[in-house]
PDB file of C-alpha atoms and ligand atoms in Angstrom:
ATOM      1  CA  MET A   1      91.811  95.792 114.312  1.00  0.00           C
ATOM      2  CA  ILE A   2      92.491  99.315 115.573  1.00  0.00           C
ATOM      3  CA  GLU A   3      90.016 101.698 117.066  1.00  0.00           C
ATOM      4  CA  MET A   4      90.782 105.146 118.437  1.00  0.00           C
ATOM      5  CA  ARG A   5      87.848 107.027 119.926  1.00  0.00           C
ATOM      6  CA  LYS A   6      88.112 110.662 120.906  1.00  0.00           C
ATOM      7  CA  VAL A   7      91.757 110.294 121.850  1.00  0.00           C
ATOM      8  CA  ASP A   8      93.526 113.290 123.398  1.00  0.00           C
ATOM      9  CA  LYS A   9      97.165 113.416 124.329  1.00  0.00           C
ATOM     10  CA  PHE A  10      99.144 116.116 126.075  1.00  0.00           C
ATOM     11  CA  TYR A  11     102.811 116.775 126.694  1.00  0.00           C
ATOM     12  CA  GLY A  12     102.447 118.865 129.841  1.00  0.00           C
ATOM     13  CA  ASP A  13     100.065 121.650 128.870  1.00  0.00           C
ATOM     14  CA  PHE A  14     100.648 121.162 125.165  1.00  0.00           C
ATOM     15  CA  GLN A  15      97.905 119.210 123.429  1.00  0.00           C
ATOM     16  CA  VAL A  16      99.541 117.080 120.762  1.00  0.00           C
ATOM     17  CA  LEU A  17      96.520 114.938 119.753  1.00  0.00           C
ATOM     18  CA  ARG A  18      93.000 116.330 119.613  1.00  0.00           C
ATOM     19  CA  ASN A  19      89.910 114.200 119.530  1.00  0.00           C
ATOM     20  CA  ILE A  20      91.364 111.533 117.260  1.00  0.00           C
ATOM     21  CA  ASP A  21      88.811 109.109 115.819  1.00  0.00           C
ATOM     22  CA  LEU A  22      90.221 106.382 113.633  1.00  0.00           C
ATOM     23  CA  THR A  23      89.048 102.866 112.849  1.00  0.00           C
ATOM     24  CA  VAL A  24      91.263 100.519 110.876  1.00  0.00           C
ATOM     25  CA  SER A  25      89.936  97.156 109.695  1.00  0.00           C
ATOM     26  CA  ARG A  26      91.940  93.990 109.368  1.00  0.00           C
ATOM     27  CA  GLY A  27      94.038  94.142 106.202  1.00  0.00           C
ATOM     28  CA  GLU A  28      93.453  97.840 105.693  1.00  0.00           C
ATOM     29  CA  ARG A  29      96.309 100.131 104.649  1.00  0.00           C
ATOM     30  CA  ILE A  30      96.345 103.679 105.962  1.00  0.00           C
ATOM     31  CA  VAL A  31      98.792 106.387 104.974  1.00  0.00           C
ATOM     32  CA  ILE A  32      99.185 109.367 107.299  1.00  0.00           C
ATOM     33  CA  CYS A  33     100.745 112.597 106.129  1.00  0.00           C
ATOM     34  CA  GLY A  34     100.947 116.119 107.427  1.00  0.00           C
ATOM     35  CA  PRO A  35     103.421 118.797 108.404  1.00  0.00           C
ATOM     36  CA  SER A  36     106.278 118.221 110.813  1.00  0.00           C
ATOM     37  CA  GLY A  37     105.054 118.489 114.393  1.00  0.00           C
ATOM     38  CA  SER A  38     101.429 117.676 113.537  1.00  0.00           C
ATOM     39  CA  GLY A  39     101.387 114.601 115.801  1.00  0.00           C
ATOM     40  CA  LYS A  40     101.829 111.747 113.312  1.00  0.00           C
ATOM     41  CA  SER A  41     104.551 109.950 115.272  1.00  0.00           C
ATOM     42  CA  THR A  42     102.727 110.499 118.525  1.00  0.00           C
ATOM     43  CA  LEU A  43      99.555 108.992 117.097  1.00  0.00           C
ATOM     44  CA  ILE A  44     101.215 105.774 116.040  1.00  0.00           C
ATOM     45  CA  ARG A  45     103.270 105.567 119.228  1.00  0.00           C
ATOM     46  CA  CYS A  46     100.053 105.718 121.258  1.00  0.00           C
ATOM     47  CA  LEU A  47      98.837 102.560 119.530  1.00  0.00           C
ATOM     48  CA  ASN A  48     101.400 100.406 121.294  1.00  0.00           C
ATOM     49  CA  GLN A  49     101.535 102.751 124.295  1.00  0.00           C
ATOM     50  CA  LEU A  50     105.075 103.890 123.733  1.00  0.00           C
ATOM     51  CA  GLU A  51     103.192 107.096 124.522  1.00  0.00           C
ATOM     52  CA  GLU A  52     100.302 107.285 126.925  1.00  0.00           C
ATOM     53  CA  HIS A  53      97.063 109.064 125.974  1.00  0.00           C
ATOM     54  CA  GLN A  54      95.078 111.059 128.511  1.00  0.00           C
ATOM     55  CA  ALA A  55      91.528 110.824 127.202  1.00  0.00           C
ATOM     56  CA  GLY A  56      89.521 108.635 124.888  1.00  0.00           C
ATOM     57  CA  GLU A  57      89.897 104.960 124.090  1.00  0.00           C
ATOM     58  CA  ILE A  58      92.295 102.891 122.038  1.00  0.00           C
ATOM     59  CA  VAL A  59      91.304  99.316 121.250  1.00  0.00           C
ATOM     60  CA  ILE A  60      93.741  96.971 119.519  1.00  0.00           C
ATOM     61  CA  ASP A  61      92.321  93.696 118.230  1.00  0.00           C
ATOM     62  CA  GLY A  62      89.658  93.697 120.931  1.00  0.00           C
ATOM     63  CA  THR A  63      91.820  94.821 123.866  1.00  0.00           C
ATOM     64  CA  MET A  64      91.555  98.304 125.303  1.00  0.00           C
ATOM     65  CA  VAL A  65      95.093  99.591 125.813  1.00  0.00           C
ATOM     66  CA  HIS A  66      96.300 102.056 128.399  1.00  0.00           C
ATOM     67  CA  ALA A  67      99.523 102.712 130.254  1.00  0.00           C
ATOM     68  CA  ASN A  68      98.777 100.435 133.189  1.00  0.00           C
ATOM     69  CA  LEU A  69      97.441  97.549 131.177  1.00  0.00           C
ATOM     70  CA  ARG A  70      98.794  94.273 132.411  1.00  0.00           C
ATOM     71  CA  GLY A  71      99.892  92.380 129.350  1.00  0.00           C
ATOM     72  CA  ILE A  72     100.747  95.505 127.341  1.00  0.00           C
ATOM     73  CA  GLU A  73     103.825  93.536 126.263  1.00  0.00           C
ATOM     74  CA  ASP A  74     101.533  91.012 124.604  1.00  0.00           C
ATOM     75  CA  ILE A  75      99.936  93.793 122.589  1.00  0.00           C
ATOM     76  CA  ARG A  76     103.297  95.300 121.638  1.00  0.00           C
ATOM     77  CA  ARG A  77     104.404  91.932 120.370  1.00  0.00           C
ATOM     78  CA  GLU A  78     101.543  91.931 117.873  1.00  0.00           C
ATOM     79  CA  ILE A  79     102.511  95.343 116.518  1.00  0.00           C
ATOM     80  CA  GLY A  80     105.651  95.691 114.423  1.00  0.00           C
ATOM     81  CA  MET A  81     107.185  99.119 114.189  1.00  0.00           C
ATOM     82  CA  VAL A  82     109.701 100.491 111.708  1.00  0.00           C
ATOM     83  CA  PHE A  83     111.293 103.879 112.264  1.00  0.00           C
ATOM     84  CA  GLN A  84     113.067 106.444 110.146  1.00  0.00           C
ATOM     85  CA  SER A  85     116.389 105.487 111.734  1.00  0.00           C
ATOM     86  CA  PHE A  86     116.698 101.761 111.368  1.00  0.00           C
ATOM     87  CA  ASN A  87     117.565 101.074 115.024  1.00  0.00           C
ATOM     88  CA  LEU A  88     119.286  97.784 114.285  1.00  0.00           C
ATOM     89  CA  PHE A  89     121.548  96.197 116.870  1.00  0.00           C
ATOM     90  CA  GLY A  90     124.997  97.074 115.536  1.00  0.00           C
ATOM     91  CA  HIS A  91     126.845  94.325 117.363  1.00  0.00           C
ATOM     92  CA  LEU A  92     124.594  91.599 115.944  1.00  0.00           C
ATOM     93  CA  THR A  93     124.489  90.138 112.453  1.00  0.00           C
ATOM     94  CA  VAL A  94     121.424  90.548 110.281  1.00  0.00           C
ATOM     95  CA  LEU A  95     120.332  87.035 111.150  1.00  0.00           C
ATOM     96  CA  GLU A  96     120.867  87.634 114.873  1.00  0.00           C
ATOM     97  CA  ASN A  97     118.915  90.893 114.660  1.00  0.00           C
ATOM     98  CA  CYS A  98     116.062  88.847 113.242  1.00  0.00           C
ATOM     99  CA  THR A  99     116.193  85.954 115.695  1.00  0.00           C
ATOM    100  CA  LEU A 100     116.805  87.820 118.967  1.00  0.00           C
ATOM    101  CA  ALA A 101     113.231  88.757 119.838  1.00  0.00           C
ATOM    102  CA  PRO A 102     111.590  85.548 118.586  1.00  0.00           C
ATOM    103  CA  MET A 103     114.007  83.536 120.769  1.00  0.00           C
ATOM    104  CA  LYS A 104     113.991  85.812 123.838  1.00  0.00           C
ATOM    105  CA  VAL A 105     110.428  87.029 123.827  1.00  0.00           C
ATOM    106  CA  ARG A 106     108.517  84.258 122.111  1.00  0.00           C
ATOM    107  CA  GLY A 107     110.730  81.450 123.362  1.00  0.00           C
ATOM    108  CA  ILE A 108     111.248  79.965 119.920  1.00  0.00           C
ATOM    109  CA  GLY A 109     114.253  77.662 119.507  1.00  0.00           C
ATOM    110  CA  ARG A 110     117.270  78.822 117.544  1.00  0.00           C
ATOM    111  CA  ALA A 111     116.863  76.465 114.579  1.00  0.00           C
ATOM    112  CA  GLU A 112     113.250  77.443 114.017  1.00  0.00           C
ATOM    113  CA  ALA A 113     113.955  81.150 114.564  1.00  0.00           C
ATOM    114  CA  GLU A 114     116.781  81.053 112.036  1.00  0.00           C
ATOM    115  CA  ALA A 115     114.717  79.178 109.475  1.00  0.00           C
ATOM    116  CA  THR A 116     111.924  81.735 109.797  1.00  0.00           C
ATOM    117  CA  ALA A 117     114.396  84.611 109.620  1.00  0.00           C
ATOM    118  CA  ARG A 118     115.967  83.261 106.453  1.00  0.00           C
ATOM    119  CA  THR A 119     112.563  82.886 104.818  1.00  0.00           C
ATOM    120  CA  ILE A 120     111.693  86.455 105.713  1.00  0.00           C
ATOM    121  CA  LEU A 121     115.069  87.784 104.546  1.00  0.00           C
ATOM    122  CA  GLU A 122     114.228  86.173 101.189  1.00  0.00           C
ATOM    123  CA  ARG A 123     110.911  87.933 101.260  1.00  0.00           C
ATOM    124  CA  VAL A 124     112.631  91.324 101.637  1.00  0.00           C
ATOM    125  CA  HIS A 125     115.177  90.300  98.968  1.00  0.00           C
ATOM    126  CA  ILE A 126     118.354  90.218 101.067  1.00  0.00           C
ATOM    127  CA  PRO A 127     118.932  86.533 101.906  1.00  0.00           C
ATOM    128  CA  GLU A 128     122.615  86.917 100.987  1.00  0.00           C
ATOM    129  CA  GLN A 129     123.156  89.518 103.731  1.00  0.00           C
ATOM    130  CA  ALA A 130     122.232  87.227 106.636  1.00  0.00           C
ATOM    131  CA  LEU A 131     125.697  86.976 108.152  1.00  0.00           C
ATOM    132  CA  LYS A 132     126.730  90.600 107.686  1.00  0.00           C
ATOM    133  CA  TYR A 133     126.639  93.349 110.285  1.00  0.00           C
ATOM    134  CA  PRO A 134     124.448  96.443 109.824  1.00  0.00           C
ATOM    135  CA  VAL A 135     127.411  98.757 109.055  1.00  0.00           C
ATOM    136  CA  GLN A 136     128.258  96.588 106.070  1.00  0.00           C
ATOM    137  CA  LEU A 137     124.881  97.290 104.477  1.00  0.00           C
ATOM    138  CA  SER A 138     123.441 100.222 102.569  1.00  0.00           C
ATOM    139  CA  GLY A 139     120.688 102.294 104.162  1.00  0.00           C
ATOM    140  CA  GLY A 140     118.058 100.630 102.000  1.00  0.00           C
ATOM    141  CA  GLN A 141     119.287  97.182 102.980  1.00  0.00           C
ATOM    142  CA  GLN A 142     119.338  98.148 106.653  1.00  0.00           C
ATOM    143  CA  GLN A 143     115.767  99.340 106.485  1.00  0.00           C
ATOM    144  CA  ARG A 144     114.749  96.072 104.835  1.00  0.00           C
ATOM    145  CA  VAL A 145     116.448  94.237 107.711  1.00  0.00           C
ATOM    146  CA  ALA A 146     114.426  96.381 110.130  1.00  0.00           C
ATOM    147  CA  ILE A 147     111.244  95.351 108.319  1.00  0.00           C
ATOM    148  CA  ALA A 148     112.335  91.706 108.301  1.00  0.00           C
ATOM    149  CA  ARG A 149     113.130  91.855 112.004  1.00  0.00           C
ATOM    150  CA  SER A 150     109.626  93.085 112.748  1.00  0.00           C
ATOM    151  CA  LEU A 151     108.051  90.456 110.529  1.00  0.00           C
ATOM    152  CA  CYS A 152     109.946  87.695 112.338  1.00  0.00           C
ATOM    153  CA  MET A 153     107.682  88.370 115.333  1.00  0.00           C
ATOM    154  CA  ASN A 154     104.695  87.553 113.123  1.00  0.00           C
ATOM    155  CA  PRO A 155     102.851  90.808 113.916  1.00  0.00           C
ATOM    156  CA  LYS A 156      99.199  91.460 113.173  1.00  0.00           C
ATOM    157  CA  ILE A 157      99.788  95.137 112.537  1.00  0.00           C
ATOM    158  CA  MET A 158     102.757  96.989 111.059  1.00  0.00           C
ATOM    159  CA  LEU A 159     103.410 100.641 111.822  1.00  0.00           C
ATOM    160  CA  PHE A 160     105.901 102.623 109.754  1.00  0.00           C
ATOM    161  CA  ASP A 161     107.108 106.067 110.795  1.00  0.00           C
ATOM    162  CA  GLU A 162     108.667 107.824 107.790  1.00  0.00           C
ATOM    163  CA  PRO A 163     110.586 104.671 106.838  1.00  0.00           C
ATOM    164  CA  THR A 164     112.248 106.204 103.788  1.00  0.00           C
ATOM    165  CA  SER A 165     112.981 109.755 104.890  1.00  0.00           C
ATOM    166  CA  ALA A 166     116.505 109.009 106.116  1.00  0.00           C
ATOM    167  CA  LEU A 167     117.449 107.192 102.902  1.00  0.00           C
ATOM    168  CA  ASP A 168     119.402 108.406  99.927  1.00  0.00           C
ATOM    169  CA  PRO A 169     116.935 108.875  97.066  1.00  0.00           C
ATOM    170  CA  GLU A 170     118.197 105.907  95.071  1.00  0.00           C
ATOM    171  CA  MET A 171     117.358 103.570  97.963  1.00  0.00           C
ATOM    172  CA  VAL A 172     113.819 104.708  98.603  1.00  0.00           C
ATOM    173  CA  GLY A 173     112.368 102.487  95.883  1.00  0.00           C
ATOM    174  CA  GLU A 174     113.763  99.211  97.186  1.00  0.00           C
ATOM    175  CA  VAL A 175     112.217  99.832 100.612  1.00  0.00           C
ATOM    176  CA  LEU A 176     108.870 100.956  99.216  1.00  0.00           C
ATOM    177  CA  ASP A 177     108.784  97.867  96.967  1.00  0.00           C
ATOM    178  CA  VAL A 178     109.064  95.639 100.025  1.00  0.00           C
ATOM    179  CA  MET A 179     106.305  97.616 101.740  1.00  0.00           C
ATOM    180  CA  VAL A 180     104.066  97.306  98.687  1.00  0.00           C
ATOM    181  CA  GLU A 181     104.579  93.530  98.704  1.00  0.00           C
ATOM    182  CA  LEU A 182     103.747  93.467 102.398  1.00  0.00           C
ATOM    183  CA  ALA A 183     100.580  95.447 101.753  1.00  0.00           C
ATOM    184  CA  GLU A 184      99.607  93.056  98.970  1.00  0.00           C
ATOM    185  CA  SER A 185     100.056  90.140 101.361  1.00  0.00           C
ATOM    186  CA  GLY A 186      97.165  91.504 103.419  1.00  0.00           C
ATOM    187  CA  MET A 187      99.022  93.032 106.359  1.00  0.00           C
ATOM    188  CA  THR A 188      97.193  95.709 108.344  1.00  0.00           C
ATOM    189  CA  MET A 189      99.433  98.758 107.963  1.00  0.00           C
ATOM    190  CA  ILE A 190      99.638 102.348 109.104  1.00  0.00           C
ATOM    191  CA  VAL A 191     102.361 104.216 107.273  1.00  0.00           C
ATOM    192  CA  VAL A 192     103.464 107.762 107.994  1.00  0.00           C
ATOM    193  CA  THR A 193     104.971 108.907 104.716  1.00  0.00           C
ATOM    194  CA  HIS A 194     104.833 111.621 102.106  1.00  0.00           C
ATOM    195  CA  GLU A 195     105.587 109.162  99.309  1.00  0.00           C
ATOM    196  CA  MET A 196     102.650 109.808  97.066  1.00  0.00           C
ATOM    197  CA  GLY A 197     103.393 106.938  94.681  1.00  0.00           C
ATOM    198  CA  PHE A 198     103.262 104.484  97.566  1.00  0.00           C
ATOM    199  CA  ALA A 199     100.036 105.982  98.884  1.00  0.00           C
ATOM    200  CA  ARG A 200      98.433 105.803  95.446  1.00  0.00           C
ATOM    201  CA  LYS A 201      99.479 102.205  94.972  1.00  0.00           C
ATOM    202  CA  VAL A 202      98.451 100.696  98.284  1.00  0.00           C
ATOM    203  CA  ALA A 203      96.544 103.030 100.582  1.00  0.00           C
ATOM    204  CA  ASP A 204      92.885 102.395 101.188  1.00  0.00           C
ATOM    205  CA  ARG A 205      92.667 105.793 102.836  1.00  0.00           C
ATOM    206  CA  VAL A 206      95.010 108.739 103.234  1.00  0.00           C
ATOM    207  CA  ILE A 207      94.780 110.775 106.411  1.00  0.00           C
ATOM    208  CA  PHE A 208      95.982 114.332 106.696  1.00  0.00           C
ATOM    209  CA  MET A 209      96.945 115.595 110.146  1.00  0.00           C
ATOM    210  CA  ASP A 210      97.600 119.159 111.182  1.00  0.00           C
ATOM    211  CA  ALA A 211      98.130 120.566 114.672  1.00  0.00           C
ATOM    212  CA  GLY A 212      97.136 117.319 116.370  1.00  0.00           C
ATOM    213  CA  GLU A 213      93.911 116.824 114.457  1.00  0.00           C
ATOM    214  CA  ILE A 214      92.782 114.550 111.671  1.00  0.00           C
ATOM    215  CA  VAL A 215      91.764 117.179 109.160  1.00  0.00           C
ATOM    216  CA  GLU A 216      90.932 115.076 106.129  1.00  0.00           C
ATOM    217  CA  VAL A 217      90.444 111.408 105.262  1.00  0.00           C
ATOM    218  CA  ALA A 218      90.024 110.308 101.660  1.00  0.00           C
ATOM    219  CA  PRO A 219      90.914 107.584  99.168  1.00  0.00           C
ATOM    220  CA  PRO A 220      94.329 108.410  97.642  1.00  0.00           C
ATOM    221  CA  GLU A 221      93.088 109.495  94.230  1.00  0.00           C
ATOM    222  CA  GLN A 222      90.687 111.981  95.727  1.00  0.00           C
ATOM    223  CA  PHE A 223      93.135 113.041  98.397  1.00  0.00           C
ATOM    224  CA  PHE A 224      95.862 114.005  95.956  1.00  0.00           C
ATOM    225  CA  THR A 225      93.761 115.374  93.118  1.00  0.00           C
ATOM    226  CA  ALA A 226      90.761 116.915  94.861  1.00  0.00           C
ATOM    227  CA  PRO A 227      91.452 117.596  98.534  1.00  0.00           C
ATOM    228  CA  ARG A 228      88.596 119.383 100.249  1.00  0.00           C
ATOM    229  CA  ASN A 229      90.225 121.027 103.211  1.00  0.00           C
ATOM    230  CA  GLU A 230      92.180 124.257 102.772  1.00  0.00           C
ATOM    231  CA  ARG A 231      94.974 123.065 105.052  1.00  0.00           C
ATOM    232  CA  THR A 232      95.348 119.875 102.994  1.00  0.00           C
ATOM    233  CA  LYS A 233      95.481 121.895  99.785  1.00  0.00           C
ATOM    234  CA  LYS A 234      98.157 124.165 101.181  1.00  0.00           C
ATOM    235  CA  PHE A 235     100.243 121.210 102.394  1.00  0.00           C
ATOM    236  CA  LEU A 236      99.990 119.366  99.082  1.00  0.00           C
ATOM    237  CA  GLY A 237     100.933 122.576  97.302  1.00  0.00           C
ATOM    238  CA  GLN A 238     104.149 122.565  99.296  1.00  0.00           C
ATOM    239  CA  ILE A 239     105.166 118.921  98.852  1.00  0.00           C
ATOM    240  CA  LEU A 240     104.057 118.207  95.288  1.00  0.00           C
TER     241      LEU A 240
HETATM  242  P1  ADP B 301     105.220 114.579 113.714  1.00  0.00           P
HETATM  243  O1  ADP B 301     105.594 113.148 113.792  1.00  0.00           O
HETATM  244  O2  ADP B 301     103.970 114.834 112.956  1.00  0.00           O
HETATM  245  O3  ADP B 301     106.351 115.437 113.210  1.00  0.00           O
HETATM  246  P2  ADP B 301     105.271 114.443 116.596  1.00  0.00           P
HETATM  247  O4  ADP B 301     104.208 113.487 116.974  1.00  0.00           O
HETATM  248  O5  ADP B 301     106.669 113.961 116.613  1.00  0.00           O
HETATM  249  O6  ADP B 301     104.909 115.088 115.189  1.00  0.00           O
HETATM  250  O7  ADP B 301     105.218 115.722 117.526  1.00  0.00           O
HETATM  251  C1  ADP B 301     104.041 116.494 117.683  1.00  0.00           C
HETATM  252  C2  ADP B 301     104.320 117.630 118.623  1.00  0.00           C
HETATM  253  O8  ADP B 301     104.611 117.161 119.920  1.00  0.00           O
HETATM  254  C3  ADP B 301     105.511 118.496 118.224  1.00  0.00           C
HETATM  255  O9  ADP B 301     105.184 119.839 118.498  1.00  0.00           O
HETATM  256  C4  ADP B 301     106.614 118.012 119.102  1.00  0.00           C
HETATM  257  O10 ADP B 301     107.531 119.044 119.361  1.00  0.00           O
HETATM  258  C5  ADP B 301     105.874 117.628 120.365  1.00  0.00           C
HETATM  259  N1  ADP B 301     106.536 116.512 121.068  1.00  0.00           N
HETATM  260  C6  ADP B 301     106.846 115.322 120.549  1.00  0.00           C
HETATM  261  N2  ADP B 301     107.399 114.517 121.487  1.00  0.00           N
HETATM  262  C7  ADP B 301     107.430 115.234 122.623  1.00  0.00           C
HETATM  263  C8  ADP B 301     107.860 114.967 123.971  1.00  0.00           C
HETATM  264  N3  ADP B 301     108.381 113.780 124.303  1.00  0.00           N
HETATM  265  N4  ADP B 301     107.734 115.965 124.874  1.00  0.00           N
HETATM  266  C9  ADP B 301     107.197 117.146 124.552  1.00  0.00           C
HETATM  267  N5  ADP B 301     106.764 117.463 123.312  1.00  0.00           N
HETATM  268  C10 ADP B 301     106.862 116.530 122.357  1.00  0.00           C
HETATM  269 MG1   MG B 302     107.293 112.153 113.185  1.00  0.00          MG
END
């Protein structure tokens, strides 16, 4: 589903990704962790070409992506993305947040878009919030709307960039629960997070990044209990 081969990315002279090799199969769940500034966000943003890479190849579901690709919008449509800050449209209701892109981008009619949105709001356990505005919701509810909004586009891949790090601690669980359910439904997912419980529950592999490199890749149990790389050990010593 996702293939990165020897990908390098620079911001000016600064190399932010170094020789990234990563293959993700359909239905696989990957957790990425690593220190701040190690390139985690940049890596996932390269997948839908929100950031352009300078060397190497990125193939998404059989299509090689690059900045000038005609039809990059088609690829982006297949990739849902959820950020730390929920980025909801504040002037739209929850339901409108969920129907906007399906109607505008996919050309789906309002009745069908709303029916789908309501089903998906049930799936993230907030059907009763459909007619509220984002400010009326808690952070955890807003993040579940952000997930629902992505799912309404029926993506093949879901990318999460520290989806719980802006939340009050008591709301982290309700967002992770939704993500666990999504993982169990077979979605291909890449999740940047330091939530070890989540990684243990759903990740097929955990990736540790440092200074733009993938330093270690391991199944969660091994990753957290018996990391091999010194940099991984040091990092885990700091967060655990
Ligand atoms: P992470 O998500 O792991 O914290 P990022 O991918 O956000 O790391 O950033 C990796 C490095 O690239 C950091 O040193 C950051 O300062 C730098 N960086 C990120 N975005 C830009 C940008 N638009 N221009 C220049 N440098 C950037
Ligand atoms: Mg980041």
